[in-house]
Short mmCIF file of C-alpha atoms in Angstrom, two decimals:
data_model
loop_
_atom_site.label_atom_id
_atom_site.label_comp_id
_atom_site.label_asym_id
_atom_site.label_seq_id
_atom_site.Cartn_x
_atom_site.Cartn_y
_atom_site.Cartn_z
CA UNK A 16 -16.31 -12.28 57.31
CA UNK A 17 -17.92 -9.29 55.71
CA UNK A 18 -18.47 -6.37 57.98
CA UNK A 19 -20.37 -3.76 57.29
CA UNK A 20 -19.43 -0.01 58.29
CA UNK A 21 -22.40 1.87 58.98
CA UNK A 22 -22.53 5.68 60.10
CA UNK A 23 -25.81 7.07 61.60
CA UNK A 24 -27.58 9.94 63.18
CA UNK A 25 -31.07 10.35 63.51
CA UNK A 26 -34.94 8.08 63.63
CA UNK A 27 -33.84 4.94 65.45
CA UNK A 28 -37.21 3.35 63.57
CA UNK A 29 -35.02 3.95 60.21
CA UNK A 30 -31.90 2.75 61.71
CA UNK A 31 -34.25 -0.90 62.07
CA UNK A 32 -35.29 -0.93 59.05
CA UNK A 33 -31.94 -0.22 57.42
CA UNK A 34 -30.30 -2.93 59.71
CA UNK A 35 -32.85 -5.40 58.48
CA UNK A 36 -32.47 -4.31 55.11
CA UNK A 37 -28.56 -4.92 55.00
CA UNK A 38 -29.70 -8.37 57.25
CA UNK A 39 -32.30 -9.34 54.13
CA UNK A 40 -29.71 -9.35 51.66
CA UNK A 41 -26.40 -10.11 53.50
CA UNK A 42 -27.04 -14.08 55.15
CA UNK A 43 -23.58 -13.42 57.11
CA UNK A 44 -22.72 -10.42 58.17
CA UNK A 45 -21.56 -8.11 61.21
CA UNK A 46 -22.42 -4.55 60.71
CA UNK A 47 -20.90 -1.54 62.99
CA UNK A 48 -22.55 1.23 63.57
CA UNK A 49 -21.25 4.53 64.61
CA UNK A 50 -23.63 6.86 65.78
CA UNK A 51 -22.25 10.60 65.30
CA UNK A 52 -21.28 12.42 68.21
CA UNK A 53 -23.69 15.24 67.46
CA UNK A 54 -26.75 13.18 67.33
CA UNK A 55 -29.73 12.81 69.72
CA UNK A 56 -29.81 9.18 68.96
CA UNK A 57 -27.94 7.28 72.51
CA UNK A 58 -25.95 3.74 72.25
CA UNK A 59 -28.19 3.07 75.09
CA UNK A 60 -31.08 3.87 73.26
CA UNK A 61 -30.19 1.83 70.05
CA UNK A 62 -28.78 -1.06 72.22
CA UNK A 63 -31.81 -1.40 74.33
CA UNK A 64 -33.65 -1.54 70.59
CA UNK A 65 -31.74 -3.70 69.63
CA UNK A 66 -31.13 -6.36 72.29
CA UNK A 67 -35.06 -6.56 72.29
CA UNK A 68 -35.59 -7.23 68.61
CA UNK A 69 -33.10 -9.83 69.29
CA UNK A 70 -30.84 -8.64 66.17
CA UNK A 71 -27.28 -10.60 66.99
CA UNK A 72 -25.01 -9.45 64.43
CA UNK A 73 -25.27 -5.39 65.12
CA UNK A 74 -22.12 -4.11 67.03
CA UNK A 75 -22.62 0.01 68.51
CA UNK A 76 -18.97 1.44 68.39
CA UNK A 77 -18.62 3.61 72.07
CA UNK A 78 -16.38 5.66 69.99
CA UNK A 79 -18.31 8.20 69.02
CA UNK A 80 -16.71 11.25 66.79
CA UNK A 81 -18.42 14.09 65.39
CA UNK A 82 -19.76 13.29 61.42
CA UNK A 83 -21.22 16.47 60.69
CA UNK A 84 -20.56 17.28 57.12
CA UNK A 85 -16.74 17.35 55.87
CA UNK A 86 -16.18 14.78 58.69
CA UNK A 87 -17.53 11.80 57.43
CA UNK A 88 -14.28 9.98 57.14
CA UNK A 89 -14.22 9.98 61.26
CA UNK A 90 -16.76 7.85 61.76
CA UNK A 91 -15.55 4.75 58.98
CA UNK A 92 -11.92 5.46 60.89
CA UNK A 93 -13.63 4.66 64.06
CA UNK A 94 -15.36 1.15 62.61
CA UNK A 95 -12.28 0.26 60.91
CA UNK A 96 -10.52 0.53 64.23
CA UNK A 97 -13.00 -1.00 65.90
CA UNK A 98 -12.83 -4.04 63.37
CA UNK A 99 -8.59 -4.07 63.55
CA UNK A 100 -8.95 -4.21 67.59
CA UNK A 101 -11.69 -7.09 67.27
CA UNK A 102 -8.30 -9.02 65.93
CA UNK A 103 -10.76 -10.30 63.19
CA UNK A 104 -10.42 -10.25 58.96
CA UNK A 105 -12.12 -9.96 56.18
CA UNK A 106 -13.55 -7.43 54.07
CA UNK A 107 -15.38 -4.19 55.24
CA UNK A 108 -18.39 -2.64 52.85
CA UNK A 109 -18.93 1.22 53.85
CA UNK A 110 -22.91 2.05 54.14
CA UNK A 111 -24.58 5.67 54.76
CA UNK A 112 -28.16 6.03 56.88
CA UNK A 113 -29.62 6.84 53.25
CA UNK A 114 -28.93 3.65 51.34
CA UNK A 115 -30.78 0.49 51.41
CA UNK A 116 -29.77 -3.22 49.48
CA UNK A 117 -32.56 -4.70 46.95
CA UNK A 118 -30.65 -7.23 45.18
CA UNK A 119 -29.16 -10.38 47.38
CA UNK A 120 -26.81 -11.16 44.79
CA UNK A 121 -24.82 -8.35 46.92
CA UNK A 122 -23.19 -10.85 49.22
CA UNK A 123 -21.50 -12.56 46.77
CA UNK A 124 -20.29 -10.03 44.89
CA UNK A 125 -18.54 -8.72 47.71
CA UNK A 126 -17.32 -12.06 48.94
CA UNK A 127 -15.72 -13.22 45.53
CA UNK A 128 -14.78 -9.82 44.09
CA UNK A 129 -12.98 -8.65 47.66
CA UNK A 130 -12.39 -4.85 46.78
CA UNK A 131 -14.51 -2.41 44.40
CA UNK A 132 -14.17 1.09 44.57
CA UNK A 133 -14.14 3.39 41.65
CA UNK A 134 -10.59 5.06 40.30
CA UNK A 135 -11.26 8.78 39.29
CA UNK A 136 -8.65 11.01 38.60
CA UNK A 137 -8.66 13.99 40.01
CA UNK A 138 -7.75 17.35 38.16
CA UNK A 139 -7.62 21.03 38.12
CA UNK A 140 -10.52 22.54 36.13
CA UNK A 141 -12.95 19.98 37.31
CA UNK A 142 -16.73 20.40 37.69
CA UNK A 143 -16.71 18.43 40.66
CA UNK A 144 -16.35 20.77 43.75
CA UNK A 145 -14.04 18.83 46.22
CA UNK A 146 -11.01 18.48 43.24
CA UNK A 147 -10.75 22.15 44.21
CA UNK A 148 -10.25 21.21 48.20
CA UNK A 149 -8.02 18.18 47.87
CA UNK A 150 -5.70 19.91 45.69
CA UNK A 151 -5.58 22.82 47.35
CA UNK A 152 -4.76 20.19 51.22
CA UNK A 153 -1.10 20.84 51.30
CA UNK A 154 -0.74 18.17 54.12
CA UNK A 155 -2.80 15.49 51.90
CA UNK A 156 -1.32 16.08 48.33
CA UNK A 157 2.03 16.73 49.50
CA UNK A 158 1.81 13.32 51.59
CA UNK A 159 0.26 11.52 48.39
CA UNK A 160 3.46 13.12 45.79
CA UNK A 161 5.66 11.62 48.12
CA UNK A 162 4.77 8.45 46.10
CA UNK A 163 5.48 7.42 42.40
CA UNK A 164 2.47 8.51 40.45
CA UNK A 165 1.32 11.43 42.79
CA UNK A 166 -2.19 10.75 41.69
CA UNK A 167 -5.69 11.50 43.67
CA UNK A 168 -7.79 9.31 43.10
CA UNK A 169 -12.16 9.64 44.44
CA UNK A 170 -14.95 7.02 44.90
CA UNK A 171 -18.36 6.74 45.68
CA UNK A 172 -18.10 5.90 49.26
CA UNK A 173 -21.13 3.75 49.52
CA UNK A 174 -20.87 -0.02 48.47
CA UNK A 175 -17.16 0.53 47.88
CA UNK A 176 -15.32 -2.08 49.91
CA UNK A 177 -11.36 -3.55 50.97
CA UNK A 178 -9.90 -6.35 52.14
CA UNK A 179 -9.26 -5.20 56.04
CA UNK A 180 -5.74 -5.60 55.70
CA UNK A 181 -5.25 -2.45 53.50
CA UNK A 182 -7.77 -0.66 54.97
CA UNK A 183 -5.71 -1.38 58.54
CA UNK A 184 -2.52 -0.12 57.00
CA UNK A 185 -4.23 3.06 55.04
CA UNK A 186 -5.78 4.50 59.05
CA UNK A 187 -2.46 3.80 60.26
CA UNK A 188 -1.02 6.12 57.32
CA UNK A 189 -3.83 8.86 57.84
CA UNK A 190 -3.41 8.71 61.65
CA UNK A 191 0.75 8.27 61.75
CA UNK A 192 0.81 11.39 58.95
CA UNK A 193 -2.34 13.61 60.59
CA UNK A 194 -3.32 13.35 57.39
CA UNK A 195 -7.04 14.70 59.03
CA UNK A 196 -5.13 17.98 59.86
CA UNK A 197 -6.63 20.49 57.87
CA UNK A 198 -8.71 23.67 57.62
CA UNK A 199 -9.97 22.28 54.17
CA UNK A 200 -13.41 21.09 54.70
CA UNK A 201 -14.61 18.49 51.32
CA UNK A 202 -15.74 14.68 51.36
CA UNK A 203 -12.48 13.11 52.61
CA UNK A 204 -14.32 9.84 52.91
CA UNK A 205 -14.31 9.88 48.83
CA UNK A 206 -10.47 10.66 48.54
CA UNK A 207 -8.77 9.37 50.84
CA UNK A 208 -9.61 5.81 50.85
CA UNK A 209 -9.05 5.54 47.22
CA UNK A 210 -6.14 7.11 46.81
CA UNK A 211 -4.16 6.03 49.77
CA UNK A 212 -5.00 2.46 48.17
CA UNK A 213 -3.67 3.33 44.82
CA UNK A 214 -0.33 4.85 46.31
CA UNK A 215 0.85 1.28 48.65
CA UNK A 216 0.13 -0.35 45.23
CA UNK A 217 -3.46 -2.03 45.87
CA UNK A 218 -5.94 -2.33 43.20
CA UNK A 219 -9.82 -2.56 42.94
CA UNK A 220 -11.40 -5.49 41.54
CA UNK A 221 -15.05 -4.06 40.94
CA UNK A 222 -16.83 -0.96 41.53
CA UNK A 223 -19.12 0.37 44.32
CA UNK A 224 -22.46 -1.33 43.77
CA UNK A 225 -24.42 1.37 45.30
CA UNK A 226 -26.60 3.46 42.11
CA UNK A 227 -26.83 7.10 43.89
CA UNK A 228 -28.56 9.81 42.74
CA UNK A 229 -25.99 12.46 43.32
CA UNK A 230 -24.69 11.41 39.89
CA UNK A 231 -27.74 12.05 37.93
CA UNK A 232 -27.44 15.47 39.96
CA UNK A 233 -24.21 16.43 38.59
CA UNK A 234 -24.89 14.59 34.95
CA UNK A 235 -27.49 17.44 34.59
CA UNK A 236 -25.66 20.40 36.68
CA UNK A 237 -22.60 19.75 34.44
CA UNK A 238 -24.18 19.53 31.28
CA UNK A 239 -25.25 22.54 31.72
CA UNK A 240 -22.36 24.32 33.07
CA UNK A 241 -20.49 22.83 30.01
CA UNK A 242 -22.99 25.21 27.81
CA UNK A 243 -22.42 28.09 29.48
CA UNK A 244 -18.33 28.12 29.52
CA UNK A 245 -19.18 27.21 25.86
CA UNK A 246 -20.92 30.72 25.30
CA UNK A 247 -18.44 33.18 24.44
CA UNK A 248 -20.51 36.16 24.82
CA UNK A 249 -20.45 35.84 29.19
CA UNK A 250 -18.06 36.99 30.98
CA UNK A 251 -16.31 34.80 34.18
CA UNK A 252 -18.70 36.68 36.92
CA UNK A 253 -22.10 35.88 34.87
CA UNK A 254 -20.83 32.68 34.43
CA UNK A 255 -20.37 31.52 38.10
CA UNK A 256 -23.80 33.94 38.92
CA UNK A 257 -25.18 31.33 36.44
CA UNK A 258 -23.76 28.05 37.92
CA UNK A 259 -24.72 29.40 41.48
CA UNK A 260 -28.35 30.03 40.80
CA UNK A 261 -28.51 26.33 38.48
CA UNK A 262 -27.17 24.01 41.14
CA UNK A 263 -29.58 26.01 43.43
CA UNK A 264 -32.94 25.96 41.23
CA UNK A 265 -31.38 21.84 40.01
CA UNK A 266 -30.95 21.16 44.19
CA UNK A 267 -34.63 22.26 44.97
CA UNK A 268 -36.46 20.52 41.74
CA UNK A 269 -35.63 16.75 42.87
CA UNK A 270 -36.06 15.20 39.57
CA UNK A 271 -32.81 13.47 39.65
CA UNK A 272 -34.16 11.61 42.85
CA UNK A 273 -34.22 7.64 43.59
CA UNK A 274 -38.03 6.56 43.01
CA UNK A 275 -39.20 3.33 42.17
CA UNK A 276 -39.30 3.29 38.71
CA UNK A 277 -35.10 3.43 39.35
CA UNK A 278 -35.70 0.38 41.67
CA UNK A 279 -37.32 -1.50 39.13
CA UNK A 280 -35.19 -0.14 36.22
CA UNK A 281 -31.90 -1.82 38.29
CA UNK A 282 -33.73 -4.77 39.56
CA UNK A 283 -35.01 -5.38 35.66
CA UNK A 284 -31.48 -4.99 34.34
CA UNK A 285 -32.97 -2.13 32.01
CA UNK A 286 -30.21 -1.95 29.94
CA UNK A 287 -30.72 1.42 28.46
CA UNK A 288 -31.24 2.63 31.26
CA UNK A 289 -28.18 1.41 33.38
CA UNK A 290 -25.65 2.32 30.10
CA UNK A 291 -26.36 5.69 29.56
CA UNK A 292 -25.87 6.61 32.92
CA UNK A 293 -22.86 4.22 33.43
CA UNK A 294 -20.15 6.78 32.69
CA UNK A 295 -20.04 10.62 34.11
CA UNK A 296 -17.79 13.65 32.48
CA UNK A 297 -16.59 15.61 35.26
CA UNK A 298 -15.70 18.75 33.02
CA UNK A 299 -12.22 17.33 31.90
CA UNK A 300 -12.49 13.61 32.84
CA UNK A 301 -15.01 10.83 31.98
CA UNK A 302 -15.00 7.96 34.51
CA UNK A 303 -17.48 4.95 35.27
CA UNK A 304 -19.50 5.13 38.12
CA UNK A 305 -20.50 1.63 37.67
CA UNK A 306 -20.40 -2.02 36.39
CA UNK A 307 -24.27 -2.43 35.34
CA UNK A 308 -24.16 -5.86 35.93
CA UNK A 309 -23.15 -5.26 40.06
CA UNK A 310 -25.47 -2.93 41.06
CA UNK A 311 -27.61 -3.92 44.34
CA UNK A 312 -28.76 -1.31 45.98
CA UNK A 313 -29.70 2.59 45.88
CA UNK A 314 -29.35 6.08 47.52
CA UNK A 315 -30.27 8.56 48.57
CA UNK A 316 -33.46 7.14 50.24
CA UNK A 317 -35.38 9.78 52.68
CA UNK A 318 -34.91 8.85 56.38
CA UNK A 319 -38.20 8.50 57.15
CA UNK A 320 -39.81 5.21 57.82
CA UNK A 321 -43.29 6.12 55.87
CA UNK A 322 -41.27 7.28 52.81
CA UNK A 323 -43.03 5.52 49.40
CA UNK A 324 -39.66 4.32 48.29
CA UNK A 325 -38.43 3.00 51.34
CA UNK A 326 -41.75 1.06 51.93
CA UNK A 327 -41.56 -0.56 48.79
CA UNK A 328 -38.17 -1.85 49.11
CA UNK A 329 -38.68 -3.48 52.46
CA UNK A 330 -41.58 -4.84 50.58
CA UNK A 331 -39.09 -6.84 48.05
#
């Protein structure tokens, strides 16, 4: 069985639409969702929805945690509990309330290739903002050299998925270790899962299928910063004023955002497209973000059911 871990927190009418997104392109599927403990949103609420749109396949954990930012990872602990307490195997997919699915080749990707997550070595010096964090989490990196390699590994949370089995025994390692127990605050959900994998010897068969827009974000940011730590005439305090005020002006533009010329670029197979953004430089590390030929669905899409490019995909 495939489940599908699912973490919301606001607009019930876009929770709907994402559960009959995932329900358009997955035939067989059960999907948890965790609502966070900070939102309006009520199981009752979402049951009651629910139950009368007859959907059969949604499951509302009752184990609610709080998923604010930096907490994330709480809320896929609490479906992958959930799913090891339902007795049940299989593999588990990991979905945010800003995705949606547009290809239905998904489901058997996921059911053939059985794990896909991306390996990305983390290192000092790197552009990306939560290698900083992780190595800086005593409790997590001193846990993680207690292995062979010592490596930290990220991933792209979002249509990365395990077999159950290893995801089972990585919570129990997290939860047996307190491996949560930290002041550092940084997308644990991207780490953790990953890495934890890597170090009781499990490897990914794919990559995350998700395309997100947070990559062409940093592709741009980073190019950028590379130019200025190229320039020899700045000193170290102009050069973080600069990176500061370019991640801020870069943030507000938008022009790295999902739109659907994107949709249609994936769903076209568009391969110039899809290869030059296939591989990201981090500052001191290139990785690949994705397989072009497994890519089924986007994010970030706005939560908000009249958005332009979440109409059009629940128009597909």
């Amino acid at each position: 069985m495939i489940y599908v871990s699912l973490l919301v927190h606001e607009n019930i009418d876009v929770i709907i639409n994402q559960i009959d997104n995932l329900n358009k392109f997955y035939s067989n599927c059960i999907i948890i969702i965790h609502i966070s403990k900070i939102s309006k949103i009520t199981t009752n609420n979402l049951n009651e929805k629910i139950k009368n749109l007859k959907i059969k396949n949604v499951i509302i954990n009752n184990n609610q945690t709080d998923t604010s930012w930096g907490n994330v990872i709480a809320g896929h602990i609490a479906n992958i509990e959930y799913i090891k307490n339902m007795k049940e195997r299989g593999i588990i997919v990991f979905h945010a309330s800003n995705d949606m699915l547009i290809s239905n080749k998904v489901e058997n990707y996921v059911s053939t290739t059985k794990s896909a997550y991306n390996l990305r070595l983390v290192l000092p010096g790197s552009y990306w903002w939560p290698a900083h964090m992780v190595l800086q989490d005593k409790i997590f990196t001193n846990f993680v050299n207690s292995f062979n390699s010592g490596a930290i590994f990220a991933s792209q949370i979002e249509g990365s998925f395990y077999e159950t089995d290893v995801l089972f025994e990585i919570i129990t390692l997290i939860n047996k270790h307190d491996l949560l127990d930290t002041n550092y605050h940084y997308t644990k959900e991207e780490i953790f899962f990953s890495t934890l994998a890597h170090c009781i010897g499990y490897q990914p068969n794919g990559l995350p299928y998700i395309f997100s827009e947070v990559h062409d974000f940093d592709r741009i940011l980073w190019s950028k910063f590379t130019k200025i730590d190229n320039n020899k005439f700045l000193n170290p305090f102009i050069k973080n004023k600069l990176k500061k005020i370019l991640n801020n002006k870069l943030f507000k533009k938008g022009d790295y955002k999902i739109n659907i010329k994107t949709v249609l670029s994936l769903l076209n197979k568009d391969t110039d497209f899809l290869q030059k953004k296939e591989y990201l430089n981090d500052g001191n590390y290139i990785w690949q973000i994705y397989d072009k030929n497994h890519l089924y669905g986007v994010k970030r899409i706005n939560r908000n059911i009249c958005d332009p490019v979440r109409k059009f995909i629940s128009n597909l």
